[in-house]
Amino acid sequence: MRFSGLIVLSLALFLSGCGKSQTTDHSVHGGGHEAGSAEQVQAIFQVAASPAKSKEETTVTIQIQDMNGKPVNDFDLNHEKKMHLIAVGKDLSYYSHLHPEYKGNGLFTISTKFPAGGDYRLFADFLPSGKEKTVKSHTLTVQGEKASAVAIEPDRTLTKTIDGNEVTLNIDHLMAGMELNLTYTFKDAVTKSPIQDLQPYLGAVGHVVILDANADQYLHVHPTDEKSKGPEAKFMTTFPKSGVYKIWGEFQRGGKVFTVPFVVNVP
Ligand SMILES: [Cu+2]
């Protein structure tokens, strides 16, 4: 092992609060399908220097292996990357979308800085060759001064201006257990003219990640028309059950990626 003092943070990856093992991971994917390969691979999350401390460079490693401990070696590219890693704080105010580097032998590593002390939820999203898209989650406790918690309140209006882009989210029928359309509309915040020069980001007009307020239900949704340049970007998904969800849309314009968060209450 390259890192001394490695501590295995999670071997059996139990989902907090539900008492089920990873073989019944609640994670769902675009379109709402369960990962069919969830029983076949496991992810071991570790930090190089344990415990992780806030505001310090932290190397997170994720070892993908089969249930006998044999490394899983081959991964297909999924939206230009072998792994997408989403890290969120407990109150979902912190959100980070990372791409760990593949070192071979099933081992991914990424270096990042967590902004404050507290618990973080990590979601590794990957596609072992010949298997189905898989999501494995882990809770990482980071030491350091805690940020004051921000309440997860549903937004009153689904319009926000980020980096000069006025973004409106329209959801055709907000209800659980049903396929629905998320439509983002983009306007220049100053001129109000429709934006038609969105750039492909990781091979698509945008990416949407959705988590419920407890960060148990994870959905990674891709656009129905990946080649759109605006003013609209459409996504289709299903909220698995009613509750409060936070939705992050990631888009690119003028070479800059911007993330638009919205909180909705799904009846
Ligand atoms: Cu990614």
PDB file of C-alpha atoms and ligand atoms in Angstrom:
ATOM      1  CA  MET A   1       0.000   0.000   0.000  1.00  0.00           C
ATOM      2  CA  ARG A   2       1.249   3.446  -0.851  1.00  0.00           C
ATOM      3  CA  PHE A   3      -0.157   5.153   2.185  1.00  0.00           C
ATOM      4  CA  SER A   4       1.018   4.510   5.682  1.00  0.00           C
ATOM      5  CA  GLY A   5      -1.488   4.504   8.460  1.00  0.00           C
ATOM      6  CA  LEU A   6      -4.404   3.679   6.256  1.00  0.00           C
ATOM      7  CA  ILE A   7      -7.526   3.084   8.155  1.00  0.00           C
ATOM      8  CA  VAL A   8     -10.336   1.198   6.613  1.00  0.00           C
ATOM      9  CA  LEU A   9     -13.270   3.495   7.104  1.00  0.00           C
ATOM     10  CA  SER A  10     -15.846   1.307   5.569  1.00  0.00           C
ATOM     11  CA  LEU A  11     -15.674  -2.315   4.621  1.00  0.00           C
ATOM     12  CA  ALA A  12     -19.243  -3.312   4.923  1.00  0.00           C
ATOM     13  CA  LEU A  13     -20.682   0.062   3.922  1.00  0.00           C
ATOM     14  CA  PHE A  14     -23.852   0.123   5.922  1.00  0.00           C
ATOM     15  CA  LEU A  15     -26.268   2.828   4.995  1.00  0.00           C
ATOM     16  CA  SER A  16     -26.947   4.909   8.039  1.00  0.00           C
ATOM     17  CA  GLY A  17     -30.400   4.676   9.419  1.00  0.00           C
ATOM     18  CA  CYS A  18     -31.762   1.899   7.297  1.00  0.00           C
ATOM     19  CA  GLY A  19     -29.861  -1.069   8.664  1.00  0.00           C
ATOM     20  CA  LYS A  20     -29.400  -2.751   5.316  1.00  0.00           C
ATOM     21  CA  SER A  21     -26.109  -3.725   3.799  1.00  0.00           C
ATOM     22  CA  GLN A  22     -24.733  -2.369   0.563  1.00  0.00           C
ATOM     23  CA  THR A  23     -26.305  -5.192  -1.379  1.00  0.00           C
ATOM     24  CA  THR A  24     -29.542  -3.305  -1.018  1.00  0.00           C
ATOM     25  CA  ASP A  25     -28.036   0.114  -1.604  1.00  0.00           C
ATOM     26  CA  HIS A  26     -30.797   2.640  -2.085  1.00  0.00           C
ATOM     27  CA  SER A  27     -28.910   4.360  -4.821  1.00  0.00           C
ATOM     28  CA  VAL A  28     -30.819   4.791  -8.011  1.00  0.00           C
ATOM     29  CA  HIS A  29     -29.825   6.173 -11.359  1.00  0.00           C
ATOM     30  CA  GLY A  30     -31.192   8.186 -14.182  1.00  0.00           C
ATOM     31  CA  GLY A  31     -34.552   6.719 -15.000  1.00  0.00           C
ATOM     32  CA  GLY A  32     -34.814   5.268 -11.525  1.00  0.00           C
ATOM     33  CA  HIS A  33     -33.399   1.800 -12.028  1.00  0.00           C
ATOM     34  CA  GLU A  34     -31.643   0.003  -9.215  1.00  0.00           C
ATOM     35  CA  ALA A  35     -28.043  -0.963  -9.821  1.00  0.00           C
ATOM     36  CA  GLY A  36     -28.231  -4.569 -10.897  1.00  0.00           C
ATOM     37  CA  SER A  37     -24.554  -5.129 -10.162  1.00  0.00           C
ATOM     38  CA  ALA A  38     -24.739  -3.885  -6.580  1.00  0.00           C
ATOM     39  CA  GLU A  39     -24.095  -7.417  -5.246  1.00  0.00           C
ATOM     40  CA  GLN A  40     -21.068  -7.962  -7.432  1.00  0.00           C
ATOM     41  CA  VAL A  41     -18.731  -5.167  -6.465  1.00  0.00           C
ATOM     42  CA  GLN A  42     -17.835  -3.338  -3.300  1.00  0.00           C
ATOM     43  CA  ALA A  43     -16.111  -0.021  -2.759  1.00  0.00           C
ATOM     44  CA  ILE A  44     -13.695   0.564   0.092  1.00  0.00           C
ATOM     45  CA  PHE A  45     -13.292   4.246   0.908  1.00  0.00           C
ATOM     46  CA  GLN A  46     -10.180   5.313   2.784  1.00  0.00           C
ATOM     47  CA  VAL A  47      -8.319   8.508   3.545  1.00  0.00           C
ATOM     48  CA  ALA A  48      -4.534   8.600   3.292  1.00  0.00           C
ATOM     49  CA  ALA A  49      -4.062  10.511   6.523  1.00  0.00           C
ATOM     50  CA  SER A  50      -6.681   9.647   9.078  1.00  0.00           C
ATOM     51  CA  PRO A  51      -8.596  11.365  10.515  1.00  0.00           C
ATOM     52  CA  ALA A  52      -9.392  13.758   7.688  1.00  0.00           C
ATOM     53  CA  LYS A  53      -9.077  17.397   8.726  1.00  0.00           C
ATOM     54  CA  SER A  54     -10.945  20.345   7.278  1.00  0.00           C
ATOM     55  CA  LYS A  55      -9.122  22.869   5.080  1.00  0.00           C
ATOM     56  CA  GLU A  56      -6.282  20.398   4.540  1.00  0.00           C
ATOM     57  CA  GLU A  57      -5.473  18.534   1.369  1.00  0.00           C
ATOM     58  CA  THR A  58      -7.102  15.121   1.865  1.00  0.00           C
ATOM     59  CA  THR A  59      -6.424  12.138  -0.359  1.00  0.00           C
ATOM     60  CA  VAL A  60      -9.419   9.869  -0.644  1.00  0.00           C
ATOM     61  CA  THR A  61      -8.920   6.418  -2.142  1.00  0.00           C
ATOM     62  CA  ILE A  62     -11.669   4.179  -3.411  1.00  0.00           C
ATOM     63  CA  GLN A  63     -10.847   0.526  -4.004  1.00  0.00           C
ATOM     64  CA  ILE A  64     -13.298  -1.323  -6.195  1.00  0.00           C
ATOM     65  CA  GLN A  65     -13.295  -5.074  -5.750  1.00  0.00           C
ATOM     66  CA  ASP A  66     -15.530  -8.073  -6.042  1.00  0.00           C
ATOM     67  CA  MET A  67     -17.114  -9.747  -3.042  1.00  0.00           C
ATOM     68  CA  ASN A  68     -14.052 -12.013  -2.668  1.00  0.00           C
ATOM     69  CA  GLY A  69     -11.717  -9.030  -2.378  1.00  0.00           C
ATOM     70  CA  LYS A  70     -10.312  -9.362  -5.888  1.00  0.00           C
ATOM     71  CA  PRO A  71      -9.763  -5.965  -7.559  1.00  0.00           C
ATOM     72  CA  VAL A  72     -12.115  -5.038 -10.362  1.00  0.00           C
ATOM     73  CA  ASN A  73      -9.769  -3.782 -13.067  1.00  0.00           C
ATOM     74  CA  ASP A  74     -11.776  -2.609 -16.038  1.00  0.00           C
ATOM     75  CA  PHE A  75     -14.101   0.336 -16.172  1.00  0.00           C
ATOM     76  CA  ASP A  76     -15.970   1.871 -19.045  1.00  0.00           C
ATOM     77  CA  LEU A  77     -15.984   5.596 -19.547  1.00  0.00           C
ATOM     78  CA  ASN A  78     -19.237   7.110 -18.409  1.00  0.00           C
ATOM     79  CA  HIS A  79     -19.577  10.691 -19.559  1.00  0.00           C
ATOM     80  CA  GLU A  80     -15.872  10.857 -20.337  1.00  0.00           C
ATOM     81  CA  LYS A  81     -14.747   9.629 -16.888  1.00  0.00           C
ATOM     82  CA  LYS A  82     -14.150   6.279 -15.233  1.00  0.00           C
ATOM     83  CA  MET A  83     -15.496   7.575 -11.952  1.00  0.00           C
ATOM     84  CA  HIS A  84     -17.576  10.504 -10.808  1.00  0.00           C
ATOM     85  CA  LEU A  85     -17.391  11.280  -7.107  1.00  0.00           C
ATOM     86  CA  ILE A  86     -19.972  13.529  -5.520  1.00  0.00           C
ATOM     87  CA  ALA A  87     -19.218  14.851  -2.035  1.00  0.00           C
ATOM     88  CA  VAL A  88     -21.825  16.696   0.004  1.00  0.00           C
ATOM     89  CA  GLY A  89     -21.989  18.033   3.533  1.00  0.00           C
ATOM     90  CA  LYS A  90     -24.721  16.814   5.864  1.00  0.00           C
ATOM     91  CA  ASP A  91     -26.902  19.884   5.297  1.00  0.00           C
ATOM     92  CA  LEU A  92     -26.244  19.681   1.529  1.00  0.00           C
ATOM     93  CA  SER A  93     -24.924  23.258   1.388  1.00  0.00           C
ATOM     94  CA  TYR A  94     -21.498  21.982   0.313  1.00  0.00           C
ATOM     95  CA  TYR A  95     -21.435  20.146  -3.016  1.00  0.00           C
ATOM     96  CA  SER A  96     -18.426  18.970  -4.948  1.00  0.00           C
ATOM     97  CA  HIS A  97     -18.249  16.905  -8.139  1.00  0.00           C
ATOM     98  CA  LEU A  98     -14.842  15.285  -8.521  1.00  0.00           C
ATOM     99  CA  HIS A  99     -13.177  12.864 -10.895  1.00  0.00           C
ATOM    100  CA  PRO A 100     -10.799  10.493  -9.125  1.00  0.00           C
ATOM    101  CA  GLU A 101      -7.806   9.319 -11.086  1.00  0.00           C
ATOM    102  CA  TYR A 102      -7.624   5.620 -11.929  1.00  0.00           C
ATOM    103  CA  LYS A 103      -4.366   4.069 -10.726  1.00  0.00           C
ATOM    104  CA  GLY A 104      -5.079   0.531 -11.915  1.00  0.00           C
ATOM    105  CA  ASN A 105      -5.978  -2.576  -9.896  1.00  0.00           C
ATOM    106  CA  GLY A 106      -9.354  -1.113  -9.048  1.00  0.00           C
ATOM    107  CA  LEU A 107      -7.856   1.821  -7.152  1.00  0.00           C
ATOM    108  CA  PHE A 108      -9.068   5.393  -7.617  1.00  0.00           C
ATOM    109  CA  THR A 109      -7.598   8.400  -5.820  1.00  0.00           C
ATOM    110  CA  ILE A 110      -8.538  12.043  -5.513  1.00  0.00           C
ATOM    111  CA  SER A 111      -7.167  14.909  -3.490  1.00  0.00           C
ATOM    112  CA  THR A 112      -9.592  17.485  -2.131  1.00  0.00           C
ATOM    113  CA  LYS A 113     -10.120  19.956   0.713  1.00  0.00           C
ATOM    114  CA  PHE A 114     -13.213  19.756   2.875  1.00  0.00           C
ATOM    115  CA  PRO A 115     -14.251  23.257   3.950  1.00  0.00           C
ATOM    116  CA  ALA A 116     -15.329  22.511   7.534  1.00  0.00           C
ATOM    117  CA  GLY A 117     -15.544  19.767  10.113  1.00  0.00           C
ATOM    118  CA  GLY A 118     -18.497  17.367  10.128  1.00  0.00           C
ATOM    119  CA  ASP A 119     -19.889  14.405   8.261  1.00  0.00           C
ATOM    120  CA  TYR A 120     -19.731  14.244   4.479  1.00  0.00           C
ATOM    121  CA  ARG A 121     -21.497  11.821   2.199  1.00  0.00           C
ATOM    122  CA  LEU A 122     -19.470  10.538  -0.730  1.00  0.00           C
ATOM    123  CA  PHE A 123     -21.044   8.890  -3.767  1.00  0.00           C
ATOM    124  CA  ALA A 124     -18.795   7.041  -6.195  1.00  0.00           C
ATOM    125  CA  ASP A 125     -20.502   6.566  -9.553  1.00  0.00           C
ATOM    126  CA  PHE A 126     -18.779   4.143 -11.946  1.00  0.00           C
ATOM    127  CA  LEU A 127     -19.334   1.524 -14.598  1.00  0.00           C
ATOM    128  CA  PRO A 128     -17.355  -1.742 -14.281  1.00  0.00           C
ATOM    129  CA  SER A 129     -16.881  -3.169 -17.790  1.00  0.00           C
ATOM    130  CA  GLY A 130     -19.595  -5.659 -18.636  1.00  0.00           C
ATOM    131  CA  LYS A 131     -21.636  -4.694 -15.599  1.00  0.00           C
ATOM    132  CA  GLU A 132     -24.192  -2.034 -14.816  1.00  0.00           C
ATOM    133  CA  LYS A 133     -23.683   1.507 -13.642  1.00  0.00           C
ATOM    134  CA  THR A 134     -22.955   1.326  -9.931  1.00  0.00           C
ATOM    135  CA  VAL A 135     -23.136   3.857  -7.127  1.00  0.00           C
ATOM    136  CA  LYS A 136     -21.492   3.264  -3.757  1.00  0.00           C
ATOM    137  CA  SER A 137     -21.780   5.672  -0.869  1.00  0.00           C
ATOM    138  CA  HIS A 138     -19.800   6.335   2.253  1.00  0.00           C
ATOM    139  CA  THR A 139     -19.933   8.727   5.201  1.00  0.00           C
ATOM    140  CA  LEU A 140     -16.634  10.439   5.974  1.00  0.00           C
ATOM    141  CA  THR A 141     -16.159  12.304   9.238  1.00  0.00           C
ATOM    142  CA  VAL A 142     -13.888  15.308   8.879  1.00  0.00           C
ATOM    143  CA  GLN A 143     -12.383  16.918  11.942  1.00  0.00           C
ATOM    144  CA  GLY A 144     -12.225  20.668  12.357  1.00  0.00           C
ATOM    145  CA  GLU A 145     -14.397  23.637  13.150  1.00  0.00           C
ATOM    146  CA  LYS A 146     -17.967  23.030  12.039  1.00  0.00           C
ATOM    147  CA  ALA A 147     -19.852  25.448   9.847  1.00  0.00           C
ATOM    148  CA  SER A 148     -23.253  26.491  11.167  1.00  0.00           C
ATOM    149  CA  ALA A 149     -25.868  24.224   9.656  1.00  0.00           C
ATOM    150  CA  VAL A 150     -28.073  25.645   6.931  1.00  0.00           C
ATOM    151  CA  ALA A 151     -31.684  24.476   6.916  1.00  0.00           C
ATOM    152  CA  ILE A 152     -32.696  22.646   3.741  1.00  0.00           C
ATOM    153  CA  GLU A 153     -35.708  24.762   2.760  1.00  0.00           C
ATOM    154  CA  PRO A 154     -37.595  24.322  -0.484  1.00  0.00           C
ATOM    155  CA  ASP A 155     -37.062  27.290  -2.808  1.00  0.00           C
ATOM    156  CA  ARG A 156     -40.069  29.561  -3.261  1.00  0.00           C
ATOM    157  CA  THR A 157     -39.176  30.272  -6.850  1.00  0.00           C
ATOM    158  CA  LEU A 158     -37.117  28.062  -9.104  1.00  0.00           C
ATOM    159  CA  THR A 159     -35.112  30.855 -10.723  1.00  0.00           C
ATOM    160  CA  LYS A 160     -31.537  31.691  -9.809  1.00  0.00           C
ATOM    161  CA  THR A 161     -28.787  33.793 -11.314  1.00  0.00           C
ATOM    162  CA  ILE A 162     -25.362  32.169 -11.328  1.00  0.00           C
ATOM    163  CA  ASP A 163     -22.364  33.781 -13.044  1.00  0.00           C
ATOM    164  CA  GLY A 164     -24.574  36.059 -15.147  1.00  0.00           C
ATOM    165  CA  ASN A 165     -26.835  33.197 -16.252  1.00  0.00           C
ATOM    166  CA  GLU A 166     -30.464  33.386 -15.189  1.00  0.00           C
ATOM    167  CA  VAL A 167     -31.593  29.800 -14.802  1.00  0.00           C
ATOM    168  CA  THR A 168     -35.187  28.677 -14.312  1.00  0.00           C
ATOM    169  CA  LEU A 169     -36.162  25.112 -13.486  1.00  0.00           C
ATOM    170  CA  ASN A 170     -39.569  23.881 -14.513  1.00  0.00           C
ATOM    171  CA  ILE A 171     -40.871  20.499 -13.345  1.00  0.00           C
ATOM    172  CA  ASP A 172     -43.930  19.293 -15.218  1.00  0.00           C
ATOM    173  CA  HIS A 173     -45.657  17.415 -12.401  1.00  0.00           C
ATOM    174  CA  LEU A 174     -43.907  17.281  -9.104  1.00  0.00           C
ATOM    175  CA  MET A 175     -44.798  13.958  -7.510  1.00  0.00           C
ATOM    176  CA  ALA A 176     -43.031  10.845  -6.268  1.00  0.00           C
ATOM    177  CA  GLY A 177     -42.812   7.538  -8.091  1.00  0.00           C
ATOM    178  CA  MET A 178     -43.587   8.956 -11.512  1.00  0.00           C
ATOM    179  CA  GLU A 179     -41.399   9.822 -14.444  1.00  0.00           C
ATOM    180  CA  LEU A 180     -41.214  13.587 -14.847  1.00  0.00           C
ATOM    181  CA  ASN A 181     -39.374  16.195 -16.875  1.00  0.00           C
ATOM    182  CA  LEU A 182     -36.974  18.735 -15.458  1.00  0.00           C
ATOM    183  CA  THR A 183     -36.566  21.591 -17.899  1.00  0.00           C
ATOM    184  CA  TYR A 184     -33.910  24.235 -17.348  1.00  0.00           C
ATOM    185  CA  THR A 185     -34.248  27.496 -19.269  1.00  0.00           C
ATOM    186  CA  PHE A 186     -31.291  29.859 -19.598  1.00  0.00           C
ATOM    187  CA  LYS A 187     -31.313  33.624 -20.114  1.00  0.00           C
ATOM    188  CA  ASP A 188     -28.624  36.224 -19.982  1.00  0.00           C
ATOM    189  CA  ALA A 189     -29.190  37.833 -16.574  1.00  0.00           C
ATOM    190  CA  VAL A 190     -28.631  41.355 -17.950  1.00  0.00           C
ATOM    191  CA  THR A 191     -30.130  41.373 -21.435  1.00  0.00           C
ATOM    192  CA  LYS A 192     -32.728  38.621 -20.716  1.00  0.00           C
ATOM    193  CA  SER A 193     -32.006  37.171 -24.138  1.00  0.00           C
ATOM    194  CA  PRO A 194     -32.135  33.370 -24.441  1.00  0.00           C
ATOM    195  CA  ILE A 195     -28.771  31.665 -24.019  1.00  0.00           C
ATOM    196  CA  GLN A 196     -27.930  29.467 -26.994  1.00  0.00           C
ATOM    197  CA  ASP A 197     -24.227  28.946 -26.495  1.00  0.00           C
ATOM    198  CA  LEU A 198     -24.089  26.396 -23.690  1.00  0.00           C
ATOM    199  CA  GLN A 199     -21.081  24.165 -24.181  1.00  0.00           C
ATOM    200  CA  PRO A 200     -20.884  20.408 -23.790  1.00  0.00           C
ATOM    201  CA  TYR A 201     -19.708  19.522 -20.308  1.00  0.00           C
ATOM    202  CA  LEU A 202     -18.465  15.937 -19.961  1.00  0.00           C
ATOM    203  CA  GLY A 203     -20.107  15.103 -23.255  1.00  0.00           C
ATOM    204  CA  ALA A 204     -23.561  16.536 -22.608  1.00  0.00           C
ATOM    205  CA  VAL A 205     -25.358  19.869 -22.281  1.00  0.00           C
ATOM    206  CA  GLY A 206     -25.581  19.334 -18.551  1.00  0.00           C
ATOM    207  CA  HIS A 207     -25.571  16.939 -15.651  1.00  0.00           C
ATOM    208  CA  VAL A 208     -28.053  16.791 -12.821  1.00  0.00           C
ATOM    209  CA  VAL A 209     -27.448  15.226  -9.425  1.00  0.00           C
ATOM    210  CA  ILE A 210     -30.316  14.846  -6.988  1.00  0.00           C
ATOM    211  CA  LEU A 211     -30.182  13.890  -3.315  1.00  0.00           C
ATOM    212  CA  ASP A 212     -32.913  13.645  -0.731  1.00  0.00           C
ATOM    213  CA  ALA A 213     -32.516  15.713   2.437  1.00  0.00           C
ATOM    214  CA  ASN A 214     -30.890  12.772   4.262  1.00  0.00           C
ATOM    215  CA  ALA A 215     -28.440  12.181   1.411  1.00  0.00           C
ATOM    216  CA  ASP A 216     -29.591   8.554   1.080  1.00  0.00           C
ATOM    217  CA  GLN A 217     -31.331   8.650  -2.277  1.00  0.00           C
ATOM    218  CA  TYR A 218     -28.900   9.516  -5.060  1.00  0.00           C
ATOM    219  CA  LEU A 219     -29.929  10.169  -8.633  1.00  0.00           C
ATOM    220  CA  HIS A 220     -27.568  11.146 -11.435  1.00  0.00           C
ATOM    221  CA  VAL A 221     -29.591  12.256 -14.414  1.00  0.00           C
ATOM    222  CA  HIS A 222     -28.486  12.942 -17.942  1.00  0.00           C
ATOM    223  CA  PRO A 223     -30.262  15.116 -20.483  1.00  0.00           C
ATOM    224  CA  THR A 224     -32.777  13.690 -22.919  1.00  0.00           C
ATOM    225  CA  ASP A 225     -31.173  15.793 -25.686  1.00  0.00           C
ATOM    226  CA  GLU A 226     -27.463  15.806 -24.900  1.00  0.00           C
ATOM    227  CA  LYS A 227     -26.594  18.039 -27.835  1.00  0.00           C
ATOM    228  CA  SER A 228     -28.741  21.017 -26.858  1.00  0.00           C
ATOM    229  CA  LYS A 229     -26.922  24.370 -26.580  1.00  0.00           C
ATOM    230  CA  GLY A 230     -29.818  26.126 -24.887  1.00  0.00           C
ATOM    231  CA  PRO A 231     -31.970  27.973 -24.171  1.00  0.00           C
ATOM    232  CA  GLU A 232     -33.400  24.743 -22.764  1.00  0.00           C
ATOM    233  CA  ALA A 233     -31.883  21.620 -21.256  1.00  0.00           C
ATOM    234  CA  LYS A 234     -34.283  18.778 -20.494  1.00  0.00           C
ATOM    235  CA  PHE A 235     -33.869  15.876 -18.114  1.00  0.00           C
ATOM    236  CA  MET A 236     -36.133  13.011 -17.161  1.00  0.00           C
ATOM    237  CA  THR A 237     -36.159  11.339 -13.775  1.00  0.00           C
ATOM    238  CA  THR A 238     -38.270   9.824 -11.025  1.00  0.00           C
ATOM    239  CA  PHE A 239     -38.213  10.859  -7.390  1.00  0.00           C
ATOM    240  CA  PRO A 240     -38.381   7.534  -5.536  1.00  0.00           C
ATOM    241  CA  LYS A 241     -40.562   8.798  -2.685  1.00  0.00           C
ATOM    242  CA  SER A 242     -42.028  12.010  -1.363  1.00  0.00           C
ATOM    243  CA  GLY A 243     -39.846  14.402   0.590  1.00  0.00           C
ATOM    244  CA  VAL A 244     -37.412  17.275   0.239  1.00  0.00           C
ATOM    245  CA  TYR A 245     -34.755  16.958  -2.454  1.00  0.00           C
ATOM    246  CA  LYS A 246     -31.867  19.134  -3.542  1.00  0.00           C
ATOM    247  CA  ILE A 247     -31.150  19.262  -7.258  1.00  0.00           C
ATOM    248  CA  TRP A 248     -27.815  20.441  -8.635  1.00  0.00           C
ATOM    249  CA  GLY A 249     -27.620  21.221 -12.329  1.00  0.00           C
ATOM    250  CA  GLU A 250     -24.145  21.589 -13.818  1.00  0.00           C
ATOM    251  CA  PHE A 251     -23.645  23.425 -17.090  1.00  0.00           C
ATOM    252  CA  GLN A 252     -20.848  25.092 -19.007  1.00  0.00           C
ATOM    253  CA  ARG A 253     -20.676  28.377 -20.863  1.00  0.00           C
ATOM    254  CA  GLY A 254     -17.677  30.392 -22.004  1.00  0.00           C
ATOM    255  CA  GLY A 255     -15.359  27.660 -20.763  1.00  0.00           C
ATOM    256  CA  LYS A 256     -16.673  27.940 -17.213  1.00  0.00           C
ATOM    257  CA  VAL A 257     -18.726  25.312 -15.385  1.00  0.00           C
ATOM    258  CA  PHE A 258     -21.494  26.666 -13.186  1.00  0.00           C
ATOM    259  CA  THR A 259     -23.665  24.760 -10.725  1.00  0.00           C
ATOM    260  CA  VAL A 260     -27.258  25.711 -10.044  1.00  0.00           C
ATOM    261  CA  PRO A 261     -28.834  24.313  -6.855  1.00  0.00           C
ATOM    262  CA  PHE A 262     -32.561  24.138  -6.192  1.00  0.00           C
ATOM    263  CA  VAL A 263     -34.477  22.589  -3.297  1.00  0.00           C
ATOM    264  CA  VAL A 264     -37.931  21.167  -3.937  1.00  0.00           C
ATOM    265  CA  ASN A 265     -40.564  19.436  -1.870  1.00  0.00           C
ATOM    266  CA  VAL A 266     -41.893  16.388  -3.692  1.00  0.00           C
ATOM    267  CA  PRO A 267     -45.449  15.589  -2.536  1.00  0.00           C
TER     268      PRO A 267
HETATM  269 CU    CU B   1     -18.448  13.662 -13.074  1.00  0.00          CU
END
